[in-house]
């Protein structure tokens, strides 16, 4: 039995409903969810070297240095070589995207362009959700992460979805993925 792996990335600014859509995707299409934010927070909790280095950046809403982030993610993906996955929160810079492309191929990149009024994702407060931190994250997104969409558009991998409500965007994402995710046997 030959089974093909499916690898996807989800991109979208803070408040785009990325969290909501990601959890629906991984549930519906049985993909392993790898969230860079969750991975970092686990490192911080575990007080690993990476976690200690990363925490000062996270607290300020800045991006963790590319090399640290790339090492963490690639190491995690090594253990997922034969499973279908959805990468969430990475890559956040073109440098990260290039480093990923050097190691693994991806099949599809989903870009969410709306704002989530329904689930109000930004209302979920974390320690790093102070107003100035949120602003810094939005700025980092504008400057560093939006060029990542161009990187994948040029590779013809980008699939964009616009909307203000997760419940409206979701059927579109679902319809699209059902055409590209290989059926599980
Ligand atoms: P979203 O609202 O889209 O989930 P977020 O701003 O809540 O985004 P997380 O993905 O939860 O962000 O990440 C939290 C923090 O971890 C970021 O603000 C950043 O400091 C760091 N981080 C996460 N992913 C990366 C990455 N790929 N590169 C650099 N830093 C990262
Ligand atoms: Mg988040």
Short mmCIF file of C-alpha atoms and ligand atoms in Angstrom, two decimals:
data_model
loop_
_atom_site.label_atom_id
_atom_site.label_comp_id
_atom_site.label_asym_id
_atom_site.label_seq_id
_atom_site.Cartn_x
_atom_site.Cartn_y
_atom_site.Cartn_z
CA UNK A 1 0.00 0.00 0.00
CA UNK A 2 1.55 3.26 -1.11
CA UNK A 3 0.46 6.24 0.93
CA UNK A 4 1.41 9.76 0.07
CA UNK A 5 1.99 12.30 2.81
CA UNK A 6 0.26 15.65 2.76
CA UNK A 7 1.91 18.74 4.20
CA UNK A 8 0.28 22.10 4.56
CA UNK A 9 1.06 25.48 6.08
CA UNK A 10 -1.50 27.95 7.39
CA UNK A 11 -0.74 31.68 7.36
CA UNK A 12 -2.78 34.62 8.57
CA UNK A 13 -2.41 37.74 10.70
CA UNK A 14 -3.28 37.72 14.40
CA UNK A 15 -7.05 37.78 14.63
CA UNK A 16 -7.63 36.16 11.24
CA UNK A 17 -9.28 33.13 12.80
CA UNK A 18 -6.23 30.99 12.14
CA UNK A 19 -6.64 29.15 15.44
CA UNK A 20 -10.26 28.26 14.75
CA UNK A 21 -9.67 27.15 11.16
CA UNK A 22 -6.53 25.20 12.09
CA UNK A 23 -8.31 23.14 14.70
CA UNK A 24 -11.13 22.35 12.27
CA UNK A 25 -8.65 21.33 9.55
CA UNK A 26 -6.65 18.98 11.73
CA UNK A 27 -9.80 17.36 13.09
CA UNK A 28 -11.56 16.96 9.77
CA UNK A 29 -8.58 15.89 7.67
CA UNK A 30 -6.68 14.08 10.43
CA UNK A 31 -3.52 16.12 10.15
CA UNK A 32 -0.96 16.49 12.91
CA UNK A 33 -1.06 20.06 14.18
CA UNK A 34 2.31 21.66 14.72
CA UNK A 35 1.97 25.15 16.16
CA UNK A 36 5.18 27.16 16.57
CA UNK A 37 3.61 29.21 19.39
CA UNK A 38 2.58 26.07 21.30
CA UNK A 39 5.99 24.52 20.69
CA UNK A 40 7.74 27.63 22.03
CA UNK A 41 5.48 27.87 25.06
CA UNK A 42 6.25 24.22 25.88
CA UNK A 43 9.98 25.03 25.68
CA UNK A 44 9.50 28.03 27.97
CA UNK A 45 7.54 25.93 30.48
CA UNK A 46 10.18 23.22 30.35
CA UNK A 47 12.91 25.85 30.87
CA UNK A 48 15.00 24.41 28.04
CA UNK A 49 17.88 26.46 26.58
CA UNK A 50 15.71 27.30 23.58
CA UNK A 51 12.82 28.26 25.84
CA UNK A 52 14.97 30.54 28.00
CA UNK A 53 16.37 32.29 24.93
CA UNK A 54 12.97 32.59 23.28
CA UNK A 55 11.04 33.96 26.25
CA UNK A 56 12.45 37.50 26.13
CA UNK A 57 11.35 37.85 22.50
CA UNK A 58 7.93 36.34 23.11
CA UNK A 59 7.26 38.64 26.04
CA UNK A 60 7.97 41.68 23.90
CA UNK A 61 5.89 40.41 20.99
CA UNK A 62 8.94 40.28 18.74
CA UNK A 63 9.97 37.32 16.66
CA UNK A 64 12.29 34.67 18.04
CA UNK A 65 15.56 34.65 16.02
CA UNK A 66 15.29 32.67 12.78
CA UNK A 67 18.05 30.17 13.54
CA UNK A 68 16.60 29.20 16.91
CA UNK A 69 13.12 28.85 15.42
CA UNK A 70 14.27 26.91 12.35
CA UNK A 71 16.27 24.45 14.48
CA UNK A 72 13.28 23.82 16.75
CA UNK A 73 10.79 23.28 13.94
CA UNK A 74 13.02 21.17 11.71
CA UNK A 75 13.89 18.98 14.66
CA UNK A 76 10.18 18.50 15.34
CA UNK A 77 9.39 17.77 11.69
CA UNK A 78 12.10 15.10 11.58
CA UNK A 79 9.91 12.96 13.81
CA UNK A 80 6.91 13.56 11.53
CA UNK A 81 8.42 12.41 8.25
CA UNK A 82 5.68 9.93 7.45
CA UNK A 83 2.64 11.72 8.82
CA UNK A 84 0.37 14.36 7.34
CA UNK A 85 0.81 17.69 9.07
CA UNK A 86 -0.40 21.26 9.28
CA UNK A 87 2.24 23.78 10.22
CA UNK A 88 0.81 26.80 12.03
CA UNK A 89 2.80 29.93 12.95
CA UNK A 90 5.86 28.96 10.94
CA UNK A 91 7.38 30.25 8.68
CA UNK A 92 7.03 33.82 9.87
CA UNK A 93 9.91 35.24 7.80
CA UNK A 94 11.19 34.61 4.28
CA UNK A 95 14.42 33.31 5.82
CA UNK A 96 12.43 30.67 7.72
CA UNK A 97 10.49 29.79 4.57
CA UNK A 98 13.72 29.26 2.65
CA UNK A 99 15.23 27.12 5.41
CA UNK A 100 12.10 24.97 5.46
CA UNK A 101 12.07 24.62 1.67
CA UNK A 102 15.67 23.37 1.81
CA UNK A 103 14.58 20.47 4.03
CA UNK A 104 10.98 19.54 3.26
CA UNK A 105 8.49 20.07 0.50
CA UNK A 106 5.01 21.36 1.24
CA UNK A 107 1.91 20.65 -0.81
CA UNK A 108 -0.24 23.61 0.01
CA UNK A 109 -0.15 26.97 1.80
CA UNK A 110 -3.42 28.37 3.08
CA UNK A 111 -3.53 32.12 3.63
CA UNK A 112 -6.38 33.60 5.67
CA UNK A 113 -7.02 37.25 5.03
CA UNK A 114 -10.00 38.17 7.28
CA UNK A 115 -10.80 39.04 10.82
CA UNK A 116 -12.63 36.71 13.15
CA UNK A 117 -15.64 38.48 14.68
CA UNK A 118 -17.42 35.34 15.69
CA UNK A 119 -15.01 33.51 17.93
CA UNK A 120 -13.21 36.76 18.81
CA UNK A 121 -9.83 35.08 18.88
CA UNK A 122 -8.12 38.17 20.23
CA UNK A 123 -10.39 38.04 23.27
CA UNK A 124 -8.57 34.93 24.43
CA UNK A 125 -5.98 36.55 26.64
CA UNK A 126 -2.57 35.08 27.16
CA UNK A 127 0.25 36.53 29.26
CA UNK A 128 1.77 38.00 26.12
CA UNK A 129 -1.52 39.60 25.03
CA UNK A 130 -0.88 43.03 26.57
CA UNK A 131 -1.94 45.83 24.13
CA UNK A 132 1.63 46.88 23.33
CA UNK A 133 2.60 43.26 22.73
CA UNK A 134 -0.35 42.72 20.40
CA UNK A 135 0.66 45.85 18.49
CA UNK A 136 4.24 44.61 18.19
CA UNK A 137 2.98 41.27 16.87
CA UNK A 138 0.85 43.02 14.24
CA UNK A 139 3.82 45.11 13.21
CA UNK A 140 6.08 42.06 12.98
CA UNK A 141 3.41 40.45 10.84
CA UNK A 142 3.24 43.40 8.43
CA UNK A 143 6.98 43.75 8.05
CA UNK A 144 8.21 40.20 8.11
CA UNK A 145 5.39 37.75 7.62
CA UNK A 146 3.41 39.22 4.75
CA UNK A 147 6.43 38.76 2.40
CA UNK A 148 6.15 35.03 3.18
CA UNK A 149 2.87 34.96 1.27
CA UNK A 150 4.70 36.34 -1.78
CA UNK A 151 7.32 33.63 -1.44
CA UNK A 152 4.67 30.90 -1.65
CA UNK A 153 2.63 32.71 -4.31
CA UNK A 154 5.71 32.68 -6.54
CA UNK A 155 6.00 28.92 -5.99
CA UNK A 156 2.34 28.58 -6.95
CA UNK A 157 1.49 26.99 -3.59
CA UNK A 158 -0.64 29.77 -2.11
CA UNK A 159 -4.37 29.36 -1.68
CA UNK A 160 -6.08 32.46 -0.25
CA UNK A 161 -9.34 32.76 1.68
CA UNK A 162 -10.96 36.06 2.58
CA UNK A 163 -13.77 36.57 5.06
CA UNK A 164 -14.70 38.01 8.39
CA UNK A 165 -16.21 34.94 10.00
CA UNK A 166 -14.64 31.55 10.54
CA UNK A 167 -18.01 29.90 9.92
CA UNK A 168 -18.10 31.41 6.44
CA UNK A 169 -14.44 30.78 5.58
CA UNK A 170 -14.43 27.22 6.84
CA UNK A 171 -16.68 25.63 4.15
CA UNK A 172 -14.41 27.13 1.48
CA UNK A 173 -11.27 25.80 3.13
CA UNK A 174 -12.93 22.43 3.64
CA UNK A 175 -14.03 22.24 0.01
CA UNK A 176 -10.56 23.11 -1.22
CA UNK A 177 -8.75 20.66 1.08
CA UNK A 178 -11.04 17.81 0.14
CA UNK A 179 -9.72 18.18 -3.41
CA UNK A 180 -6.04 18.06 -2.40
CA UNK A 181 -5.72 15.91 0.75
CA UNK A 182 -5.28 12.27 -0.25
CA UNK A 183 -8.01 10.08 1.28
CA UNK A 184 -6.97 8.00 4.27
CA UNK A 185 -7.22 4.27 3.75
P1 LIG B 1 -1.89 34.06 16.17
O1 LIG B 1 -2.83 35.07 16.79
O2 LIG B 1 -1.85 34.11 14.69
O3 LIG B 1 -2.01 32.70 16.76
P2 LIG B 1 0.15 34.88 17.92
O4 LIG B 1 0.60 36.30 17.79
O5 LIG B 1 -0.76 34.49 18.99
O6 LIG B 1 -0.44 34.53 16.53
P3 LIG B 1 1.84 32.53 18.35
O7 LIG B 1 1.94 31.80 17.07
O8 LIG B 1 1.02 31.95 19.41
O9 LIG B 1 1.47 34.04 17.99
O10 LIG B 1 3.33 32.82 18.86
C1 LIG B 1 3.59 33.57 20.03
C2 LIG B 1 4.96 34.20 19.96
O11 LIG B 1 5.94 33.19 19.70
C3 LIG B 1 5.14 35.21 18.84
O12 LIG B 1 4.71 36.49 19.21
C4 LIG B 1 6.66 35.15 18.62
O13 LIG B 1 7.34 35.86 19.62
C5 LIG B 1 6.95 33.68 18.82
N1 LIG B 1 6.91 32.91 17.55
C6 LIG B 1 5.99 31.99 17.17
N2 LIG B 1 6.26 31.48 15.96
C7 LIG B 1 7.40 32.10 15.55
C8 LIG B 1 8.19 32.02 14.37
N3 LIG B 1 7.87 31.22 13.35
N4 LIG B 1 9.30 32.81 14.31
C9 LIG B 1 9.64 33.63 15.31
N5 LIG B 1 8.94 33.75 16.44
C10 LIG B 1 7.83 33.00 16.58
MG1 LIG B 2 -1.93 32.52 18.81
#
